[in-house]
Amino acid sequence: MSTATSARPAMFDVTDLDGVVAQPIKPALEDTLDAGLAIAVTRDALTFIALPVRVVSAPAIIDEFRDQPLATWTSSELTIVGIGVARELRGSGAARWAEVIAGAHAISTNTPDVDDEPRDTLPTHLAGQSSSPVPRDLPCAVIDGRVGPIADLGFARPRFLGGAAFAPGAADRAPWVGFGDAWFALPRWTYVHDGARAFLVLGVDARDAAHAARWRDELAIFQAAVAGDFLSRHQPAMVELTRADTAQWRDQVTDITDAIAKGTCSKVVAARTASIVLAAPVRAAELLAALDARHADCVRVLIKPPGAGALIAATPERLVRRDGDFVQCDALAGSIARTGDVEAAAATLRASAKDRREHQLVVDAIRTALTDAGAQVLEPEPEAEPAVRALRHVIHLHTPFRAVLRTPRHVLELAARLHPTPAVGGTPTEIASDWIRSHEPVARGWYAAPVGWFDLDGNGELAVALRSGVVAGNRAHLWAGAGIVAGSDPDRELAETEVKLRAMLGALGINELPAEAPAR
């Protein structure tokens, strides 16, 4: 799989389209779609038809397509909304990452069967203004009826969206049915914007392209969705709450600190759950809109595989980002509730030996994983002091990483090497993972697991699904965790999980968990 961006000039580039589409003779989107479909039916691989549209929020789009598989990614730089499935990738067990990578490679190269005959290049009369036709058996891009390589789509290029379970087998029962060990989709429709420009991209093969009426109908639904702003309504009232037994939690923290004192492990991240029944079905778009408004400094993610509920998160933690040879990661561990004087709280956090020790475990693990992957770590320096990152409810110790790959690595390969970091699992990894699997009463599923996107060149970005929950119908299941190290106090760690639950509770319109809610 290619890992380098071509230096040749693009035949057409999305950065030049503003001038093109602003012309009075610009055809209607339906005409542009029809022209692309006419090309797609002549080809033997996926065709991606790009349509320039207006910039809108992700919730405005997904509410109209809530019955389809969905996947979204919203950061300060980029919004991606995937609707439906053009191609699906699944992986299972220990080989899940390798299986997804192999499946994506097969799509990017349109790997033929051994009995297939060699195919011609696209006939010149169908290639528009292209001076270098794309072989008919390779994926291509179409903008304004012109054919070019996928790279010419720039930031609107095809991306797989999805993620993976915290560990193999962690998402094989309710409420995670349908998620699996790893799931990524190349969406049927992808809406993408960078804050200034936006495109709607349809991915079809020749067989799909023949159903032009269907794609026109779905385009009309999209146009109606973006015609106005998304109108947020109140979330339904809470009817019932079930949360983890606090006495059991305290016992678990004590068990972990005892194991640490014996030298069995250095850290284990223990998670708690809260399950909520609401008076009416949860609208995923409402929940995502609330997270957008309340946690704009986090990455907001929604993942809804076929036949599954929706994982929704507002996470502050990047697992890994790869852009060519450059890699970025975040060490985010050690935290304190954000109350009152932020500067005073941050100073208290910096001075906490327990939190500094917890943070250093994550820094060391990320540095080792990147080095083992053949990367040169540029930042931080070995003795660098952590920064502080203040969020709406929590303040974290934060150390950003920058590295350069000496050996090409797919972003999912890097994710497999990094996950789970001690920020969400513990150390040693195997011992902490065994404890999580055997002691936590509710399987984590995709909580604290890698979620995000990658492209056909193996670039991409994955975040850690923190401050998250899965919603289905009128039920919401939320997770929060705390890192247990030497010196951890059960009551303080319990309070930390309560604070971390506020992100999703607030988005659901629930300001606090009732103090006297019965343990079940």
Short mmCIF file of C-alpha atoms in Angstrom, two decimals:
data_model
loop_
_atom_site.label_atom_id
_atom_site.label_comp_id
_atom_site.label_asym_id
_atom_site.label_seq_id
_atom_site.Cartn_x
_atom_site.Cartn_y
_atom_site.Cartn_z
CA MET A 1 0.00 0.00 0.00
CA SER A 2 1.29 3.42 -0.90
CA THR A 3 2.41 5.59 1.96
CA ALA A 4 3.62 8.70 0.16
CA THR A 5 1.62 11.51 -1.38
CA SER A 6 2.28 12.07 -5.06
CA ALA A 7 4.15 15.25 -5.88
CA ARG A 8 2.67 15.60 -9.37
CA PRO A 9 0.11 18.38 -9.95
CA ALA A 10 -3.47 17.21 -9.48
CA MET A 11 -5.58 17.00 -12.61
CA PHE A 12 -8.22 18.76 -10.61
CA ASP A 13 -8.18 19.68 -6.97
CA VAL A 14 -10.98 20.43 -4.56
CA THR A 15 -9.20 23.65 -3.63
CA ASP A 16 -9.91 24.91 -7.15
CA LEU A 17 -13.56 23.91 -7.22
CA ASP A 18 -14.92 26.99 -5.49
CA GLY A 19 -14.28 29.00 -8.62
CA VAL A 20 -15.73 26.33 -10.83
CA VAL A 21 -18.96 25.78 -8.96
CA ALA A 22 -19.61 29.50 -8.53
CA GLN A 23 -20.14 29.96 -12.27
CA PRO A 24 -23.74 30.73 -13.33
CA ILE A 25 -23.65 27.75 -15.71
CA LYS A 26 -23.03 25.31 -12.84
CA PRO A 27 -25.34 22.34 -13.31
CA ALA A 28 -27.71 21.27 -10.56
CA LEU A 29 -26.38 18.67 -8.15
CA GLU A 30 -28.72 16.12 -9.72
CA ASP A 31 -27.14 16.69 -13.12
CA THR A 32 -23.65 16.41 -11.64
CA LEU A 33 -24.68 13.18 -9.94
CA ASP A 34 -26.13 11.77 -13.17
CA ALA A 35 -22.94 12.59 -15.06
CA GLY A 36 -20.89 10.75 -12.46
CA LEU A 37 -23.19 7.73 -12.48
CA ALA A 38 -22.91 7.55 -16.27
CA ILE A 39 -19.15 7.16 -15.85
CA ALA A 40 -19.43 4.74 -12.92
CA VAL A 41 -21.46 2.20 -14.93
CA THR A 42 -18.55 1.85 -17.38
CA ARG A 43 -15.98 0.97 -14.72
CA ASP A 44 -14.93 -2.18 -12.89
CA ALA A 45 -14.06 -0.61 -9.54
CA LEU A 46 -15.50 1.91 -7.12
CA THR A 47 -16.16 5.40 -8.44
CA PHE A 48 -16.36 8.33 -6.02
CA ILE A 49 -18.59 11.15 -7.27
CA ALA A 50 -17.94 14.45 -5.46
CA LEU A 51 -20.68 17.07 -5.16
CA PRO A 52 -19.95 20.53 -3.69
CA VAL A 53 -22.44 21.40 -0.94
CA ARG A 54 -22.80 23.81 1.98
CA VAL A 55 -21.16 23.49 5.39
CA VAL A 56 -23.51 22.11 8.05
CA SER A 57 -23.17 20.22 11.33
CA ALA A 58 -23.11 16.45 11.55
CA PRO A 59 -26.37 16.20 13.58
CA ALA A 60 -28.33 17.95 10.82
CA ILE A 61 -27.42 15.14 8.44
CA ILE A 62 -27.59 12.01 10.57
CA ASP A 63 -31.08 12.75 11.88
CA GLU A 64 -32.48 12.22 8.38
CA PHE A 65 -30.57 8.96 7.91
CA ARG A 66 -30.96 7.55 11.43
CA ASP A 67 -32.21 4.17 10.16
CA GLN A 68 -29.02 3.53 8.16
CA PRO A 69 -25.55 2.55 9.40
CA LEU A 70 -23.75 5.75 10.41
CA ALA A 71 -20.28 6.88 11.40
CA THR A 72 -19.14 10.41 12.20
CA TRP A 73 -15.95 12.20 13.24
CA THR A 74 -15.91 15.85 14.30
CA SER A 75 -12.71 17.59 15.37
CA SER A 76 -11.51 21.18 15.29
CA GLU A 77 -10.08 20.51 11.81
CA LEU A 78 -12.48 18.16 10.09
CA THR A 79 -16.03 16.85 10.09
CA ILE A 80 -16.79 13.52 8.41
CA VAL A 81 -20.23 11.93 8.21
CA GLY A 82 -20.57 8.47 6.72
CA ILE A 83 -24.03 7.28 5.67
CA GLY A 84 -24.75 3.71 4.63
CA VAL A 85 -22.16 1.15 3.56
CA ALA A 86 -20.47 0.83 0.18
CA ARG A 87 -17.90 -1.63 1.50
CA GLU A 88 -17.65 -3.19 4.97
CA LEU A 89 -14.56 -4.47 6.76
CA ARG A 90 -14.66 -6.70 9.82
CA GLY A 91 -11.91 -8.31 11.83
CA SER A 92 -12.02 -10.78 14.68
CA GLY A 93 -9.75 -12.13 17.37
CA ALA A 94 -6.05 -11.37 17.59
CA ALA A 95 -5.86 -10.88 13.80
CA ARG A 96 -8.58 -8.21 13.67
CA TRP A 97 -6.31 -5.31 12.75
CA ALA A 98 -4.46 -7.28 10.09
CA GLU A 99 -7.76 -8.45 8.59
CA VAL A 100 -9.09 -4.91 8.30
CA ILE A 101 -5.84 -3.67 6.74
CA ALA A 102 -5.86 -6.52 4.22
CA GLY A 103 -9.49 -5.84 3.32
CA ALA A 104 -8.81 -2.15 2.76
CA HIS A 105 -5.82 -2.97 0.58
CA ALA A 106 -7.95 -5.26 -1.56
CA ILE A 107 -10.45 -2.44 -2.09
CA SER A 108 -7.79 0.15 -2.90
CA THR A 109 -6.19 -2.12 -5.51
CA ASN A 110 -9.46 -3.80 -6.59
CA THR A 111 -7.54 -7.08 -6.37
CA PRO A 112 -8.87 -9.27 -9.22
CA ASP A 113 -9.56 -12.96 -9.11
CA VAL A 114 -6.79 -15.06 -10.69
CA ASP A 115 -9.07 -15.99 -13.60
CA ASP A 116 -9.92 -12.39 -14.48
CA GLU A 117 -8.76 -11.08 -17.82
CA PRO A 118 -6.59 -7.93 -17.91
CA ARG A 119 -8.68 -4.78 -18.23
CA ASP A 120 -8.28 -1.72 -20.40
CA THR A 121 -7.84 1.85 -19.30
CA LEU A 122 -10.90 4.11 -19.31
CA PRO A 123 -11.81 5.03 -22.91
CA THR A 124 -10.54 8.50 -23.76
CA HIS A 125 -13.97 9.82 -24.70
CA LEU A 126 -15.17 9.08 -21.13
CA ALA A 127 -12.14 10.55 -19.42
CA GLY A 128 -13.24 14.17 -19.69
CA GLN A 129 -10.23 16.47 -19.52
CA SER A 130 -7.96 13.87 -17.93
CA SER A 131 -4.57 13.58 -19.58
CA SER A 132 -3.76 10.38 -17.66
CA PRO A 133 -6.81 8.07 -17.57
CA VAL A 134 -7.20 5.90 -14.51
CA PRO A 135 -7.22 2.16 -15.30
CA ARG A 136 -10.81 0.95 -15.42
CA ASP A 137 -10.17 -1.65 -12.74
CA LEU A 138 -8.91 0.84 -10.13
CA PRO A 139 -10.99 3.18 -7.96
CA CYS A 140 -11.34 6.68 -9.37
CA ALA A 141 -12.75 10.10 -8.53
CA VAL A 142 -15.25 12.09 -10.56
CA ILE A 143 -15.79 15.83 -10.14
CA ASP A 144 -17.89 17.79 -12.64
CA GLY A 145 -17.86 14.80 -14.97
CA ARG A 146 -14.07 14.58 -15.06
CA VAL A 147 -12.22 11.42 -14.09
CA GLY A 148 -9.05 11.38 -12.01
CA PRO A 149 -7.19 9.40 -9.36
CA ILE A 150 -8.49 9.23 -5.82
CA ALA A 151 -5.72 11.54 -4.57
CA ASP A 152 -7.24 14.41 -6.53
CA LEU A 153 -10.14 14.52 -4.09
CA GLY A 154 -7.80 16.01 -1.46
CA PHE A 155 -9.51 16.32 1.92
CA ALA A 156 -12.69 14.81 0.42
CA ARG A 157 -10.90 11.54 -0.37
CA PRO A 158 -12.55 8.24 0.61
CA ARG A 159 -12.17 7.20 4.22
CA PHE A 160 -13.11 4.15 6.22
CA LEU A 161 -14.85 5.03 9.49
CA GLY A 162 -15.32 2.74 12.48
CA GLY A 163 -13.29 1.23 15.25
CA ALA A 164 -12.66 -1.81 17.39
CA ALA A 165 -13.54 -3.34 20.73
CA PHE A 166 -11.37 -2.75 23.77
CA ALA A 167 -10.28 -6.39 23.45
CA PRO A 168 -11.35 -9.31 21.27
CA GLY A 169 -14.59 -10.77 22.58
CA ALA A 170 -15.48 -7.66 24.62
CA ALA A 171 -18.39 -6.72 22.34
CA ASP A 172 -20.14 -10.04 21.80
CA ARG A 173 -23.19 -9.38 23.98
CA ALA A 174 -25.69 -6.64 24.84
CA PRO A 175 -25.53 -3.71 24.55
CA TRP A 176 -22.74 -4.24 22.00
CA VAL A 177 -24.39 -6.77 19.68
CA GLY A 178 -23.55 -5.86 16.07
CA PHE A 179 -20.29 -4.04 16.85
CA GLY A 180 -17.92 -7.01 16.87
CA ASP A 181 -14.17 -7.07 17.44
CA ALA A 182 -13.52 -4.56 14.64
CA TRP A 183 -15.79 -2.83 12.14
CA PHE A 184 -15.01 -0.19 9.54
CA ALA A 185 -17.18 1.02 6.69
CA LEU A 186 -16.41 2.80 3.46
CA PRO A 187 -19.65 4.79 3.46
CA ARG A 188 -22.10 4.92 0.60
CA TRP A 189 -22.33 8.67 1.12
CA THR A 190 -19.60 10.68 2.82
CA TYR A 191 -20.14 14.29 3.84
CA VAL A 192 -16.91 16.09 4.69
CA HIS A 193 -16.06 19.69 5.53
CA ASP A 194 -13.03 21.56 6.84
CA GLY A 195 -14.98 24.55 8.11
CA ALA A 196 -14.82 26.44 4.82
CA ARG A 197 -15.57 23.90 2.08
CA ALA A 198 -17.85 20.90 2.02
CA PHE A 199 -18.44 17.96 -0.30
CA LEU A 200 -20.87 15.10 -0.47
CA VAL A 201 -19.22 12.05 -2.04
CA LEU A 202 -21.09 9.01 -3.35
CA GLY A 203 -19.17 5.74 -3.66
CA VAL A 204 -20.62 3.26 -6.19
CA ASP A 205 -19.54 0.45 -8.45
CA ALA A 206 -21.09 -0.28 -11.87
CA ARG A 207 -23.89 -2.38 -10.42
CA ASP A 208 -24.78 0.25 -7.80
CA ALA A 209 -24.59 3.07 -10.33
CA ALA A 210 -27.37 1.49 -12.37
CA HIS A 211 -29.83 2.37 -9.58
CA ALA A 212 -29.71 6.09 -10.35
CA ALA A 213 -33.22 6.80 -9.04
CA ARG A 214 -32.24 5.60 -5.57
CA TRP A 215 -29.24 7.91 -5.37
CA ARG A 216 -31.29 10.87 -6.64
CA ASP A 217 -33.86 10.19 -3.91
CA GLU A 218 -31.18 10.03 -1.21
CA LEU A 219 -29.57 13.19 -2.56
CA ALA A 220 -32.94 14.91 -2.23
CA ILE A 221 -33.16 13.78 1.41
CA PHE A 222 -29.68 15.19 2.04
CA GLN A 223 -30.57 18.50 0.37
CA ALA A 224 -33.67 18.78 2.55
CA ALA A 225 -31.59 18.04 5.65
CA VAL A 226 -29.10 20.82 4.97
CA ALA A 227 -31.67 23.37 3.78
CA GLY A 228 -32.04 24.63 7.34
CA ASP A 229 -30.18 24.47 10.63
CA PHE A 230 -30.60 21.51 12.95
CA LEU A 231 -33.25 22.24 15.57
CA SER A 232 -32.34 20.72 18.89
CA ARG A 233 -35.07 19.50 21.23
CA HIS A 234 -34.97 18.40 24.85
CA GLN A 235 -33.90 14.84 25.56
CA PRO A 236 -36.59 12.61 27.12
CA ALA A 237 -36.78 12.43 30.90
CA MET A 238 -34.97 9.75 32.87
CA VAL A 239 -37.26 6.99 34.14
CA GLU A 240 -34.81 4.58 35.76
CA LEU A 241 -31.15 4.49 36.70
CA THR A 242 -28.96 1.47 37.39
CA ARG A 243 -25.34 2.05 38.35
CA ALA A 244 -22.46 -0.07 39.50
CA ASP A 245 -22.36 -1.15 43.14
CA THR A 246 -20.16 1.33 45.01
CA ALA A 247 -19.15 -1.20 47.67
CA GLN A 248 -18.01 -3.59 44.95
CA TRP A 249 -16.06 -0.74 43.35
CA ARG A 250 -14.23 0.05 46.59
CA ASP A 251 -13.36 -3.60 47.03
CA GLN A 252 -11.97 -3.74 43.49
CA VAL A 253 -9.79 -0.68 44.06
CA THR A 254 -8.47 -2.23 47.27
CA ASP A 255 -7.73 -5.50 45.46
CA ILE A 256 -5.77 -3.60 42.80
CA THR A 257 -3.74 -1.56 45.28
CA ASP A 258 -2.95 -4.76 47.19
CA ALA A 259 -1.70 -6.35 43.94
CA ILE A 260 0.40 -3.27 43.26
CA ALA A 261 1.91 -3.44 46.75
CA LYS A 262 2.89 -7.07 46.06
CA GLY A 263 4.59 -6.05 42.81
CA THR A 264 2.10 -7.90 40.58
CA CYS A 265 1.32 -4.79 38.53
CA SER A 266 1.86 -1.04 38.51
CA LYS A 267 -1.55 0.20 37.35
CA VAL A 268 -5.01 -1.03 36.40
CA VAL A 269 -7.75 1.16 34.95
CA ALA A 270 -11.08 0.10 36.44
CA ALA A 271 -14.34 1.14 34.77
CA ARG A 272 -17.83 1.73 36.17
CA THR A 273 -21.14 1.78 34.34
CA ALA A 274 -24.43 3.61 34.57
CA SER A 275 -27.48 2.35 32.67
CA ILE A 276 -30.40 4.68 32.08
CA VAL A 277 -33.96 4.11 30.86
CA LEU A 278 -35.58 7.20 29.35
CA ALA A 279 -39.21 8.06 28.73
CA ALA A 280 -38.78 7.95 24.94
CA PRO A 281 -36.18 6.80 22.41
CA VAL A 282 -32.90 8.72 22.41
CA ARG A 283 -32.24 10.67 19.23
CA ALA A 284 -28.58 10.13 18.43
CA ALA A 285 -28.50 13.43 16.55
CA GLU A 286 -29.71 15.25 19.68
CA LEU A 287 -27.05 13.62 21.79
CA LEU A 288 -24.33 14.44 19.28
CA ALA A 289 -25.53 18.05 19.00
CA ALA A 290 -25.40 18.41 22.78
CA LEU A 291 -21.84 17.06 22.86
CA ASP A 292 -20.90 19.46 20.04
CA ALA A 293 -22.19 22.38 22.09
CA ARG A 294 -20.73 21.30 25.44
CA HIS A 295 -17.44 19.67 24.41
CA ALA A 296 -16.18 21.43 21.29
CA ASP A 297 -12.60 20.96 22.56
CA CYS A 298 -12.97 17.17 22.25
CA VAL A 299 -13.38 14.86 19.28
CA ARG A 300 -17.02 13.85 18.89
CA VAL A 301 -17.68 10.43 17.43
CA LEU A 302 -20.74 8.38 16.53
CA ILE A 303 -20.45 4.78 15.33
CA LYS A 304 -23.60 2.83 14.40
CA PRO A 305 -22.88 -0.46 12.59
CA PRO A 306 -25.69 -2.35 10.83
CA GLY A 307 -28.20 -3.77 13.30
CA ALA A 308 -26.49 -2.17 16.30
CA GLY A 309 -27.01 0.66 18.72
CA ALA A 310 -24.96 3.85 18.46
CA LEU A 311 -21.67 4.45 20.26
CA ILE A 312 -21.37 8.16 20.99
CA ALA A 313 -18.34 9.82 22.57
CA ALA A 314 -16.75 13.19 23.26
CA THR A 315 -13.17 12.17 23.83
CA PRO A 316 -10.16 14.32 24.69
CA GLU A 317 -7.62 11.60 23.93
CA ARG A 318 -5.95 10.95 20.59
CA LEU A 319 -4.52 7.46 20.30
CA VAL A 320 -2.62 8.04 17.06
CA ARG A 321 -2.61 10.20 13.96
CA ARG A 322 -0.56 9.33 10.90
CA ASP A 323 -0.01 11.72 7.98
CA GLY A 324 2.60 10.22 5.67
CA ASP A 325 5.74 9.75 7.75
CA PHE A 326 4.55 11.97 10.61
CA VAL A 327 2.86 10.54 13.70
CA GLN A 328 1.16 12.20 16.66
CA CYS A 329 -0.06 10.65 19.92
CA ASP A 330 -1.37 11.92 23.25
CA ALA A 331 -0.50 10.78 26.75
CA LEU A 332 -3.47 11.81 28.86
CA ALA A 333 -3.44 10.45 32.41
CA GLY A 334 -3.62 11.87 35.89
CA SER A 335 -6.68 14.01 36.52
CA ILE A 336 -8.57 16.20 38.95
CA ALA A 337 -12.11 17.56 38.91
CA ARG A 338 -12.45 21.04 37.44
CA THR A 339 -14.01 23.09 40.21
CA GLY A 340 -13.47 26.67 41.31
CA ASP A 341 -10.03 28.08 40.54
CA VAL A 342 -8.71 26.23 37.48
CA GLU A 343 -5.13 27.43 37.99
CA ALA A 344 -5.12 26.27 41.60
CA ALA A 345 -6.55 22.88 40.62
CA ALA A 346 -3.94 22.53 37.87
CA ALA A 347 -1.17 23.34 40.33
CA THR A 348 -2.51 20.71 42.72
CA LEU A 349 -2.54 18.17 39.91
CA ARG A 350 1.04 18.97 38.87
CA ALA A 351 2.18 18.56 42.47
CA SER A 352 0.49 15.18 42.94
CA ALA A 353 3.12 12.43 43.07
CA LYS A 354 0.43 9.81 42.51
CA ASP A 355 -0.88 11.49 39.34
CA ARG A 356 2.61 12.22 38.03
CA ARG A 357 3.53 8.57 38.48
CA GLU A 358 0.34 7.46 36.71
CA HIS A 359 1.05 9.85 33.84
CA GLN A 360 4.66 8.74 33.45
CA LEU A 361 3.57 5.13 32.95
CA VAL A 362 1.61 6.23 29.88
CA VAL A 363 4.41 8.41 28.53
CA ASP A 364 6.90 5.55 28.83
CA ALA A 365 4.56 3.07 27.15
CA ILE A 366 3.86 5.34 24.16
CA ARG A 367 7.55 6.12 23.71
CA THR A 368 8.38 2.41 23.74
CA ALA A 369 5.60 1.51 21.29
CA LEU A 370 6.63 4.21 18.81
CA THR A 371 10.30 3.27 19.05
CA ASP A 372 9.46 -0.41 18.53
CA ALA A 373 7.47 0.59 15.44
CA GLY A 374 10.60 2.13 13.95
CA ALA A 375 9.69 5.74 14.67
CA GLN A 376 12.02 8.51 15.79
CA VAL A 377 10.38 10.39 18.66
CA LEU A 378 10.89 14.15 18.18
CA GLU A 379 8.82 15.31 21.15
CA PRO A 380 8.72 15.13 24.11
CA GLU A 381 12.25 15.07 25.44
CA PRO A 382 12.76 12.24 27.96
CA GLU A 383 12.73 14.58 30.95
CA ALA A 384 9.99 16.93 29.71
CA GLU A 385 7.37 18.12 32.17
CA PRO A 386 3.72 17.32 31.34
CA ALA A 387 1.36 20.08 30.31
CA VAL A 388 -2.14 20.51 31.71
CA ARG A 389 -5.30 20.21 29.64
CA ALA A 390 -8.45 21.69 31.16
CA LEU A 391 -11.79 20.35 29.93
CA ARG A 392 -15.35 21.15 30.94
CA HIS A 393 -15.41 18.81 33.94
CA VAL A 394 -11.88 17.44 34.31
CA ILE A 395 -8.27 18.66 34.21
CA HIS A 396 -5.71 16.19 32.87
CA LEU A 397 -1.94 15.94 32.74
CA HIS A 398 -1.11 15.93 29.03
CA THR A 399 2.02 15.07 27.07
CA PRO A 400 1.75 15.31 23.26
CA PHE A 401 4.03 13.16 21.10
CA ARG A 402 5.46 13.92 17.66
CA ALA A 403 7.41 11.27 15.76
CA VAL A 404 8.69 10.39 12.29
CA LEU A 405 8.36 6.90 10.84
CA ARG A 406 11.52 5.34 9.47
CA THR A 407 9.53 2.31 8.30
CA PRO A 408 6.11 2.73 6.63
CA ARG A 409 3.29 1.68 8.96
CA HIS A 410 -0.47 1.70 8.43
CA VAL A 411 -2.22 3.82 11.06
CA LEU A 412 -4.08 0.70 12.21
CA GLU A 413 -0.79 -1.11 12.73
CA LEU A 414 0.33 1.75 14.95
CA ALA A 415 -2.99 1.61 16.80
CA ALA A 416 -2.53 -2.12 17.39
CA ARG A 417 0.90 -1.46 18.90
CA LEU A 418 -0.31 1.36 21.12
CA HIS A 419 -3.67 0.06 22.36
CA PRO A 420 -4.40 -0.31 25.17
CA THR A 421 -2.09 2.29 26.65
CA PRO A 422 -1.78 2.38 30.45
CA ALA A 423 -4.18 5.36 30.30
CA VAL A 424 -7.09 2.97 29.67
CA GLY A 425 -5.74 -0.50 30.47
CA GLY A 426 -2.83 -0.57 32.86
CA THR A 427 0.67 -1.98 33.12
CA PRO A 428 1.90 -4.58 32.54
CA THR A 429 -0.66 -4.71 29.73
CA GLU A 430 -1.37 -8.44 29.91
CA ILE A 431 -1.93 -8.50 33.67
CA ALA A 432 -4.13 -5.39 33.61
CA SER A 433 -6.16 -6.73 30.68
CA ASP A 434 -6.67 -10.03 32.47
CA TRP A 435 -7.93 -8.21 35.55
CA ILE A 436 -10.35 -6.11 33.48
CA ARG A 437 -11.72 -9.16 31.70
CA SER A 438 -12.20 -11.19 34.89
CA HIS A 439 -13.39 -8.53 37.34
CA GLU A 440 -15.50 -5.93 35.54
CA PRO A 441 -19.15 -7.04 35.73
CA VAL A 442 -20.14 -5.49 32.38
CA ALA A 443 -18.02 -6.04 29.26
CA ARG A 444 -16.43 -2.83 28.02
CA GLY A 445 -17.34 -3.37 24.40
CA TRP A 446 -15.96 -0.38 22.51
CA TYR A 447 -15.56 1.81 25.59
CA ALA A 448 -11.96 3.16 25.83
CA ALA A 449 -11.21 1.52 22.48
CA PRO A 450 -9.82 2.95 19.21
CA VAL A 451 -12.38 4.74 17.00
CA GLY A 452 -11.84 6.98 14.01
CA TRP A 453 -10.93 6.86 10.34
CA PHE A 454 -8.26 5.89 7.83
CA ASP A 455 -7.82 6.41 4.10
CA LEU A 456 -6.69 4.20 1.23
CA ASP A 457 -3.04 5.17 1.82
CA GLY A 458 -3.04 4.07 5.46
CA ASN A 459 -3.15 7.60 6.86
CA GLY A 460 -5.74 8.42 9.48
CA GLU A 461 -6.58 9.31 13.03
CA LEU A 462 -7.93 7.22 15.89
CA ALA A 463 -9.16 8.50 19.22
CA VAL A 464 -9.84 6.62 22.45
CA ALA A 465 -13.60 6.24 23.06
CA LEU A 466 -13.72 7.93 26.46
CA ARG A 467 -16.63 9.97 27.88
CA SER A 468 -18.79 7.58 25.92
CA GLY A 469 -21.88 5.43 25.91
CA VAL A 470 -23.99 3.28 23.66
CA VAL A 471 -27.64 4.18 23.03
CA ALA A 472 -30.39 2.02 21.57
CA GLY A 473 -34.07 2.84 21.73
CA ASN A 474 -34.86 4.42 25.08
CA ARG A 475 -31.78 3.01 26.83
CA ALA A 476 -28.33 4.48 27.37
CA HIS A 477 -25.34 2.64 28.82
CA LEU A 478 -22.48 4.87 29.98
CA TRP A 479 -18.91 4.11 31.07
CA ALA A 480 -16.21 5.94 33.02
CA GLY A 481 -12.88 4.76 34.37
CA ALA A 482 -10.15 5.67 36.82
CA GLY A 483 -6.51 4.67 36.87
CA ILE A 484 -5.58 2.81 40.04
CA VAL A 485 -1.94 3.08 41.14
CA ALA A 486 -0.07 2.95 44.43
CA GLY A 487 -1.67 5.48 46.75
CA SER A 488 -5.08 5.45 45.05
CA ASP A 489 -7.97 6.13 47.42
CA PRO A 490 -11.21 4.23 46.63
CA ASP A 491 -13.48 7.18 47.45
CA ARG A 492 -11.43 9.63 45.40
CA GLU A 493 -11.39 7.25 42.43
CA LEU A 494 -15.14 6.74 42.78
CA ALA A 495 -15.63 10.50 42.70
CA GLU A 496 -13.44 10.71 39.60
CA THR A 497 -15.68 8.29 37.71
CA GLU A 498 -18.74 10.30 38.73
CA VAL A 499 -17.15 13.45 37.32
CA LYS A 500 -16.24 11.74 34.06
CA LEU A 501 -19.81 10.47 33.63
CA ARG A 502 -21.02 14.08 33.55
CA ALA A 503 -20.10 14.52 29.88
CA MET A 504 -22.67 12.00 28.65
CA LEU A 505 -25.15 12.65 31.46
CA GLY A 506 -25.20 16.35 30.66
CA ALA A 507 -25.73 15.63 26.96
CA LEU A 508 -28.70 13.47 27.96
CA GLY A 509 -30.10 16.37 29.98
CA ILE A 510 -29.26 14.75 33.33
CA ASN A 511 -27.21 17.12 35.44
CA GLU A 512 -26.11 14.64 38.09
CA LEU A 513 -26.57 11.02 39.11
CA PRO A 514 -28.92 10.97 42.11
CA ALA A 515 -26.81 10.84 45.25
CA GLU A 516 -28.98 8.20 46.89
CA ALA A 517 -29.67 6.10 43.81
CA PRO A 518 -29.94 2.47 44.89
CA ALA A 519 -27.03 0.22 43.99
CA ARG A 520 -28.05 -2.78 41.90
#
